[in-house]
Coordinates of C-alpha atoms and ligand atoms in Angstrom, one line a residue:
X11 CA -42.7 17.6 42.5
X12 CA -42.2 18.4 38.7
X13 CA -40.5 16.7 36.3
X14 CA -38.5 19.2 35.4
X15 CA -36.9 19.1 39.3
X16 CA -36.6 15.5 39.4
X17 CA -34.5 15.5 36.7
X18 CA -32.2 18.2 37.7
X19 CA -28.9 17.2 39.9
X20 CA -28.9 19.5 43.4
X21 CA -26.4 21.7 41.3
X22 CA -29.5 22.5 38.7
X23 CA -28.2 20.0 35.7
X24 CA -30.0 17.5 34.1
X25 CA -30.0 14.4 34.9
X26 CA -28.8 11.2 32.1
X27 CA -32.2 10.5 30.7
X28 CA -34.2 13.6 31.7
X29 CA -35.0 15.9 29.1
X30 CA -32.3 18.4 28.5
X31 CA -29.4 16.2 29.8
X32 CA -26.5 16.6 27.0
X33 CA -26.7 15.7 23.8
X34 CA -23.2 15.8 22.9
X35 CA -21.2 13.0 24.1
X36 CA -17.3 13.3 23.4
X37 CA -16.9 9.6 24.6
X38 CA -19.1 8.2 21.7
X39 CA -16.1 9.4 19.7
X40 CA -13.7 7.5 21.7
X41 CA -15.9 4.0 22.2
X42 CA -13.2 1.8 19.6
X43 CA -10.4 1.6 18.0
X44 CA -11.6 2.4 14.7
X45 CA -13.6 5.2 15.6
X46 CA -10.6 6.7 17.4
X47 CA -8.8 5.9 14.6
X48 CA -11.1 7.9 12.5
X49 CA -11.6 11.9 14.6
X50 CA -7.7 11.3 15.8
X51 CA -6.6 15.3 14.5
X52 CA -3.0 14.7 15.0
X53 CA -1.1 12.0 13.1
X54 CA 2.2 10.4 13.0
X55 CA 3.9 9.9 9.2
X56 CA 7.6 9.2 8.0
X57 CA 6.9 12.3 5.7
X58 CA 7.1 14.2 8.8
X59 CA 10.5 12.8 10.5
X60 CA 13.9 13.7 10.4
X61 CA 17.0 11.8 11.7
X62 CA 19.9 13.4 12.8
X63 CA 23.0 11.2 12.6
X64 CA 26.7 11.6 13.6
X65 CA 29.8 10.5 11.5
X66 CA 33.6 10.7 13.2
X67 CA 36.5 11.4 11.3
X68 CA 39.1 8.3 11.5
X69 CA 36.8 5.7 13.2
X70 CA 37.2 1.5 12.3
X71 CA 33.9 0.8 14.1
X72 CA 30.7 2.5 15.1
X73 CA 30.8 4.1 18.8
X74 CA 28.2 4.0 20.4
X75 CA 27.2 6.8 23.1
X76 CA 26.5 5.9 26.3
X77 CA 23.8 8.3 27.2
X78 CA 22.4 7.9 24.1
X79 CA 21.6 4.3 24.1
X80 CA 20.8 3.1 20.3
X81 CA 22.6 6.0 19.2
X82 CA 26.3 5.9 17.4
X83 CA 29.2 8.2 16.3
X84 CA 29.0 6.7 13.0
X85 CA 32.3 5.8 11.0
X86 CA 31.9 6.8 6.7
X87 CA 30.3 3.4 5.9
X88 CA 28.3 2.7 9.0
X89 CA 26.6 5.8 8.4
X90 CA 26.4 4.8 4.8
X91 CA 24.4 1.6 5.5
X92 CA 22.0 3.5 8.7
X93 CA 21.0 6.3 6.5
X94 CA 19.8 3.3 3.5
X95 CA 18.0 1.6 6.7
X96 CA 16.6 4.8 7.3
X97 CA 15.4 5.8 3.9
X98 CA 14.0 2.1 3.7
X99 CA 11.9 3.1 6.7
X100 CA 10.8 6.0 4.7
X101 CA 12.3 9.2 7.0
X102 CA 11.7 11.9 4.9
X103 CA 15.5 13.5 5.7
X104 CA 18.4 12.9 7.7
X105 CA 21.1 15.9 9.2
X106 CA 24.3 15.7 9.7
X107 CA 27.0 16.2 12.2
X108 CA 30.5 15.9 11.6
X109 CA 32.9 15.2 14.3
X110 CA 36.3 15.8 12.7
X111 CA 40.1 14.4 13.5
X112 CA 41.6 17.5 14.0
X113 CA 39.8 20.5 15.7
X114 CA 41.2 24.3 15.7
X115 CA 40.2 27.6 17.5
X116 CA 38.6 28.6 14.2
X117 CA 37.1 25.0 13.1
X118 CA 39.2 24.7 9.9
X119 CA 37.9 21.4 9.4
X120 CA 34.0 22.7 8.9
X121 CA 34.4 24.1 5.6
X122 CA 37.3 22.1 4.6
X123 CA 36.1 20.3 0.8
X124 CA 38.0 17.0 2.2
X125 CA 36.0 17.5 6.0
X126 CA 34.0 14.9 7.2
X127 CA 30.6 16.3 6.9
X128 CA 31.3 17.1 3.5
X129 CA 32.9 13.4 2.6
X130 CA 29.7 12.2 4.3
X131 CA 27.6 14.4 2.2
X132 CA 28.7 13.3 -1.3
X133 CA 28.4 9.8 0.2
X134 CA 24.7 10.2 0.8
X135 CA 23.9 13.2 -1.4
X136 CA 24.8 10.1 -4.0
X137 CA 23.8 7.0 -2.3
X138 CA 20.0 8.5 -1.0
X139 CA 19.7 11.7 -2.3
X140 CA 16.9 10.9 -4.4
X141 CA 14.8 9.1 -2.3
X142 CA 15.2 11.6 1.3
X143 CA 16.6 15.2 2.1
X144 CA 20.1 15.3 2.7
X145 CA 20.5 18.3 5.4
X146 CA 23.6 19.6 6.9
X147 CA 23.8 21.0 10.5
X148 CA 25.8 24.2 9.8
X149 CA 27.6 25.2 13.3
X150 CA 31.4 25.5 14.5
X151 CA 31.2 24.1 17.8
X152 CA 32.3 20.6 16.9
X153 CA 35.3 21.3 14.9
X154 CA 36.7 24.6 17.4
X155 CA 38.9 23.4 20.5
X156 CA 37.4 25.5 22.8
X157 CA 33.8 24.0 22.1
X158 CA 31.6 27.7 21.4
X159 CA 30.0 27.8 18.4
X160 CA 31.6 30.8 16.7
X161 CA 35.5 32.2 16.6
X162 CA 36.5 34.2 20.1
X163 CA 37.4 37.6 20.7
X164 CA 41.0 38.0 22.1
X165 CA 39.0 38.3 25.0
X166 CA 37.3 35.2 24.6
X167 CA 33.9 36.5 23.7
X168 CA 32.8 34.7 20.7
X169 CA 32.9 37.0 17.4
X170 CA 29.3 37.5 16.0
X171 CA 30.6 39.0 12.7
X172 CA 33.6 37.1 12.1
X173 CA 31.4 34.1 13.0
X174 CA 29.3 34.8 10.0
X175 CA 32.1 34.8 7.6
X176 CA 33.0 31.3 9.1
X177 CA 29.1 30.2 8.2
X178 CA 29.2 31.8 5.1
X179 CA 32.1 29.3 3.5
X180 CA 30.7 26.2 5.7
X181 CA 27.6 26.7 3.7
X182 CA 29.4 27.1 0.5
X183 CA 31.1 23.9 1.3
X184 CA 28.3 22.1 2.7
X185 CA 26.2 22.8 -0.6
X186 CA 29.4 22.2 -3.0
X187 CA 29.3 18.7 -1.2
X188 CA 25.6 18.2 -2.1
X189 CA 23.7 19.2 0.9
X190 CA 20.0 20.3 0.0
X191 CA 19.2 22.0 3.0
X192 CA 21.9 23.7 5.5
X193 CA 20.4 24.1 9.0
X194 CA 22.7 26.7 11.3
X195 CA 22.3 26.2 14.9
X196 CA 24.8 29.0 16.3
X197 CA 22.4 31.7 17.2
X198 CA 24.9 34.1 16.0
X199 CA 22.3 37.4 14.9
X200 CA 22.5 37.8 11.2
X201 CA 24.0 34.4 10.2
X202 CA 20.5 33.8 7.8
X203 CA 21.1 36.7 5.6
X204 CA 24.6 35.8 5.8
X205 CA 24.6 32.3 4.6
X206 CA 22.0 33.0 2.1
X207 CA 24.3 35.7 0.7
X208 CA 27.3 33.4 0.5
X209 CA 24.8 30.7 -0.8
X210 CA 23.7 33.0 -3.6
X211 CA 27.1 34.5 -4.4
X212 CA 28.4 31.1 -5.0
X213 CA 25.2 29.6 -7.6
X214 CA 23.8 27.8 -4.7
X215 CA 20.5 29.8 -4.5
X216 CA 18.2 26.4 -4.6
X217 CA 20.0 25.5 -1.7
X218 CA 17.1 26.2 1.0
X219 CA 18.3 27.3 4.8
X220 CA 16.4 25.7 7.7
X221 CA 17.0 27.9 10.5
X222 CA 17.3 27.4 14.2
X223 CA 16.2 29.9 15.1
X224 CA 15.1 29.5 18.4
X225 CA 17.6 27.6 20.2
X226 CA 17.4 27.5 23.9
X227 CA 20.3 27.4 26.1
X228 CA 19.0 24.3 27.5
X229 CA 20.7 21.7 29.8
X230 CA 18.7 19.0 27.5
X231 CA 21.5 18.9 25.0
X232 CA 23.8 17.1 27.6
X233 CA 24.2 13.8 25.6
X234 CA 24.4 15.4 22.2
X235 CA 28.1 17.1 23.6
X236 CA 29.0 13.8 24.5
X237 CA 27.8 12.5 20.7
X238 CA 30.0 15.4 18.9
X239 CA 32.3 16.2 21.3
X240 CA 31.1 19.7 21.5
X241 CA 30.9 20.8 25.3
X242 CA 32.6 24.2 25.7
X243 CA 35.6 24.4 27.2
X244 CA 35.0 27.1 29.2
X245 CA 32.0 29.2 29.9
X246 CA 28.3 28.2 28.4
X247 CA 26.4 29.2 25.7
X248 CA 24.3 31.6 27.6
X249 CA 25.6 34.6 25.5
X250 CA 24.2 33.2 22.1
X251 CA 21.7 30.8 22.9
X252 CA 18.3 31.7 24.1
X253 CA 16.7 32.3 27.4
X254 CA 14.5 29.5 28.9
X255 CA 12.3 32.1 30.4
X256 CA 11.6 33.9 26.9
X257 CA 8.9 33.1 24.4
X258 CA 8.2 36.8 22.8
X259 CA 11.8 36.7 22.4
X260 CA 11.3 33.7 20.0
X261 CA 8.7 35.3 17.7
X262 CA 11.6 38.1 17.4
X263 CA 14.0 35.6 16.1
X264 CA 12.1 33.9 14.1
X265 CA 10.5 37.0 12.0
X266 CA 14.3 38.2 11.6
X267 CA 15.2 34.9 10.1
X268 CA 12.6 34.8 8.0
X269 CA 13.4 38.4 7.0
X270 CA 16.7 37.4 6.3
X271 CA 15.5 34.7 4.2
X272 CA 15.1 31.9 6.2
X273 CA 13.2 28.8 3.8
X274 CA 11.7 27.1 7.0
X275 CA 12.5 27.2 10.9
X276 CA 13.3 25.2 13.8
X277 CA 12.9 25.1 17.8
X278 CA 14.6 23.2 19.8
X279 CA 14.2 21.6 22.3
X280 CA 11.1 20.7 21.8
X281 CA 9.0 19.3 24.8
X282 CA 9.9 21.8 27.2
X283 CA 9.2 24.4 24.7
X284 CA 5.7 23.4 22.8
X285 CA 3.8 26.6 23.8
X286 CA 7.0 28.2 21.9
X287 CA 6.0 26.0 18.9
X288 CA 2.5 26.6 18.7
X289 CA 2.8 30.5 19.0
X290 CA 5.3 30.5 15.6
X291 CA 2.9 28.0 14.1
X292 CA 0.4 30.2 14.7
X293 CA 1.9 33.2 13.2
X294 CA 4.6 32.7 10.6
X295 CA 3.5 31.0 6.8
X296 CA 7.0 28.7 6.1
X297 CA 7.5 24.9 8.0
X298 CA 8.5 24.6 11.2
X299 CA 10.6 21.9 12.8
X300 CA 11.0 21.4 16.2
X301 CA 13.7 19.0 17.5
X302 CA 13.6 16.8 19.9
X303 CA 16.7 16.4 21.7
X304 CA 19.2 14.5 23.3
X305 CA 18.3 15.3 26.6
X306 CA 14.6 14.5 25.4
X307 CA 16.0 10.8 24.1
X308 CA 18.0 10.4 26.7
X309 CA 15.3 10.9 29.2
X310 CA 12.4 8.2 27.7
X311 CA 15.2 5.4 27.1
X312 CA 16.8 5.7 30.6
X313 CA 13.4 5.2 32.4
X314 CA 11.9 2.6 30.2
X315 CA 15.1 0.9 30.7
X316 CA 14.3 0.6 34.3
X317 CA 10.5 -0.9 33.2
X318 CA 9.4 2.5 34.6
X319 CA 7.3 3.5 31.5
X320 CA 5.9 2.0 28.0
X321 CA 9.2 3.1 25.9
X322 CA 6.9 2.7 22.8
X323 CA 3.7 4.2 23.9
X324 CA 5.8 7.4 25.3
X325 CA 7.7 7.8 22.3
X326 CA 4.5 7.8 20.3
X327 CA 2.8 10.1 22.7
X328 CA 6.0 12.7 22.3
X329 CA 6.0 13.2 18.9
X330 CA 2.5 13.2 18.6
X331 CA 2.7 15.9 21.2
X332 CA 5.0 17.6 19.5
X333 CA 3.1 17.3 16.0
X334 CA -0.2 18.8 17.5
X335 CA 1.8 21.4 18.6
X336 CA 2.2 22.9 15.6
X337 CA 5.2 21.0 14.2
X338 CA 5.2 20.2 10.6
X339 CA 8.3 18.6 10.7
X340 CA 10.0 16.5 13.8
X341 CA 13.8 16.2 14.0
X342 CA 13.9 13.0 16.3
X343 CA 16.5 10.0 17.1
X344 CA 13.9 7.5 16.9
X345 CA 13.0 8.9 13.5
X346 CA 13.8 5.5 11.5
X347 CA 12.3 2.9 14.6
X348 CA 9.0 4.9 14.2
X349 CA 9.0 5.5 10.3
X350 CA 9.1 1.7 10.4
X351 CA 6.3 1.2 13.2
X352 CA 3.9 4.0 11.0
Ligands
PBG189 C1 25.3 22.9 18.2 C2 24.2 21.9 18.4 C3 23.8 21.4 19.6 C4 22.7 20.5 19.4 C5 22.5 20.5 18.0 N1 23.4 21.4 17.4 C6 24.3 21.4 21.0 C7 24.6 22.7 21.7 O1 24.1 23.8 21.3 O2 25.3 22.6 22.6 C8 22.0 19.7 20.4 C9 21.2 18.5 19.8 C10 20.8 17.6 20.9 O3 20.9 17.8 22.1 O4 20.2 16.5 20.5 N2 25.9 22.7 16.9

């Protein structure tokens, strides 16, 4: 018998120690922590995380949501004092979402100089404004009665067009309040070129727009309509919000926005949707943000409550997910626990 056949496996492969057998060992790569540490291509950094936060109109204390556990409808000085703990941590930007007293069929309250977003802004556009980016969420569904994210039709259809003058002057207000960067989440076609026109036509052209633009109609944002009080009162967001099934669709929306003059974009959810992440990584040359969602959240705390997973090791293993993705930026509520951990 030859050497060469006694060191070749009954499928024809060399054998470990035979002549031939594979040179290239992954595993050498992976033998400690330091050389893991070393050839890891994904990493983790506070420069990378956003936290989104909510503030109520007219609350004494913090309220915490239940299916959101750590999470808080924040009153104006508890979200004063979280976003300095945040910053501290080193988040590189927090976005807002107002949850006002009074709410309207045409969400008055959104772009309303006295509003609460807009109180909330000046409060942190002063207090951390320096040191992290102060965004806005830009949408109508938490200040209309009815819950949709744009003004209705008489017959109840909500308005694309007369939805984008509605974005237009929350922008303007949102800006005039001190927000660097307004993030519109209603999917309404056109409301990019829309807001960066009101933007522009009222001397807020370094005001940069962060666009969702692909926005699932996902059953993941269950908690978050508990956190703003935002479910729609009848109906779903079907008609404006994207299809699950559709990733070409997404390319679409974003290459619109961008047309339209979108600064940097944003999918969301995030974990379902990675493959959506990495195909606009892939092809468009501004930041992309993906955001992981209440549903997301919601999911990780509820079974590591239960001791059924490693709450920190899945959290960790998320984001970094998310990050090798293709995501430059992560909008996450755990965004000031793991700045602190990095
Ligand atoms: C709409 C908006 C939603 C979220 C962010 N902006 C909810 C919705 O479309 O119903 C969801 C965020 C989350 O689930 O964490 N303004």
């Amino acid at each position: 018998m030859s050497a060469g056949t006694a060191g070749a496996s009954p499928g024809g492969f060399p054998r470990p120690g035979f002549p031939g057998f594979p040179a290239v060992r992954p595993r050498r790569l992976r033998r400690t922590p330091t050389l893991r540490r070393l050839t890891a291509e994904t990493r983790l950094a506070a420069a990378d995380l956003v936290l989104p936060m909510f503030v109520k109109e007219g609350l004494a204390d913090p309220v915490p949501i239940a299916s959101m556990p750590g999470v808080v409808q924040h009153t104006r000085d508890s979200l004063r004092k979280a976003a300095h703990e945040a910053v501290e941590a080193g988040v590189a930007g927090v976005i807002l979402f107002g949850i006002p007293a009074v709410k309207d069929a045409r969400g008055t309250a959104a772009d309303d100089p006295a509003g609460v977003v807009q109180v909330a802004l000046r409060d942190l556009t002063a207090d951390v404004g320096d040191a992290t980016v102060v965004m806005s969420d830009l949408c109508l569904d938490e200040y209309t009665d009815h819950g949709h994210c744009g003004v209705l039709t008489p017959a109840g259809e909500v308005d694309n067009d007369a939805t984008l003058q509605r974005y237009g002057a929350i922008a303007v207000a949102q800006a005039a309040a001190g927000a660097q960067v307004v993030a519109p989440s209603g999917m309404m076609d056109g409301q990019v070129g829309a807001i960066r026109a009101a933007l522009n036509g009222a001397g807020f052209d370094q005001v940069a727009i962060l666009a969702y633009s692909v926005k699932y109609a996902s059953a993941f944002y269950g908690p978050f309509r508990e956190a703003a009080e935002c479910a729609p009162q009848f109906g779903d967001r079907a008609a404006y919000q994207m299809n699950p099934a559709n990733g070409v669709e997404a390319l679409r929306e974003v290459l619109l926005d961008i047309a339209e003059g979108a600064d940097a974009v944003l999918v969301k959810p995030a974990m379902s949707y990675l493959d959506v992440v990495r195909r606009i990584a892939d092809t468009v040359d501004v930041p992309v943000a993906a955001y992981q969602v209440s549903g997301e959240y919601a999911m990780v705390e509820a079974a590591a409550a239960r001791g059924w997973i490693d709450r920190e090791r899945v959290i960790a293993e998320t984001l970094t997910s998310i990050r090798r993705a293709g995501a430059d930026i992560v909008l996450t509520y755990w965004a000031a626990e793991v700045a602190r951990r990095l």
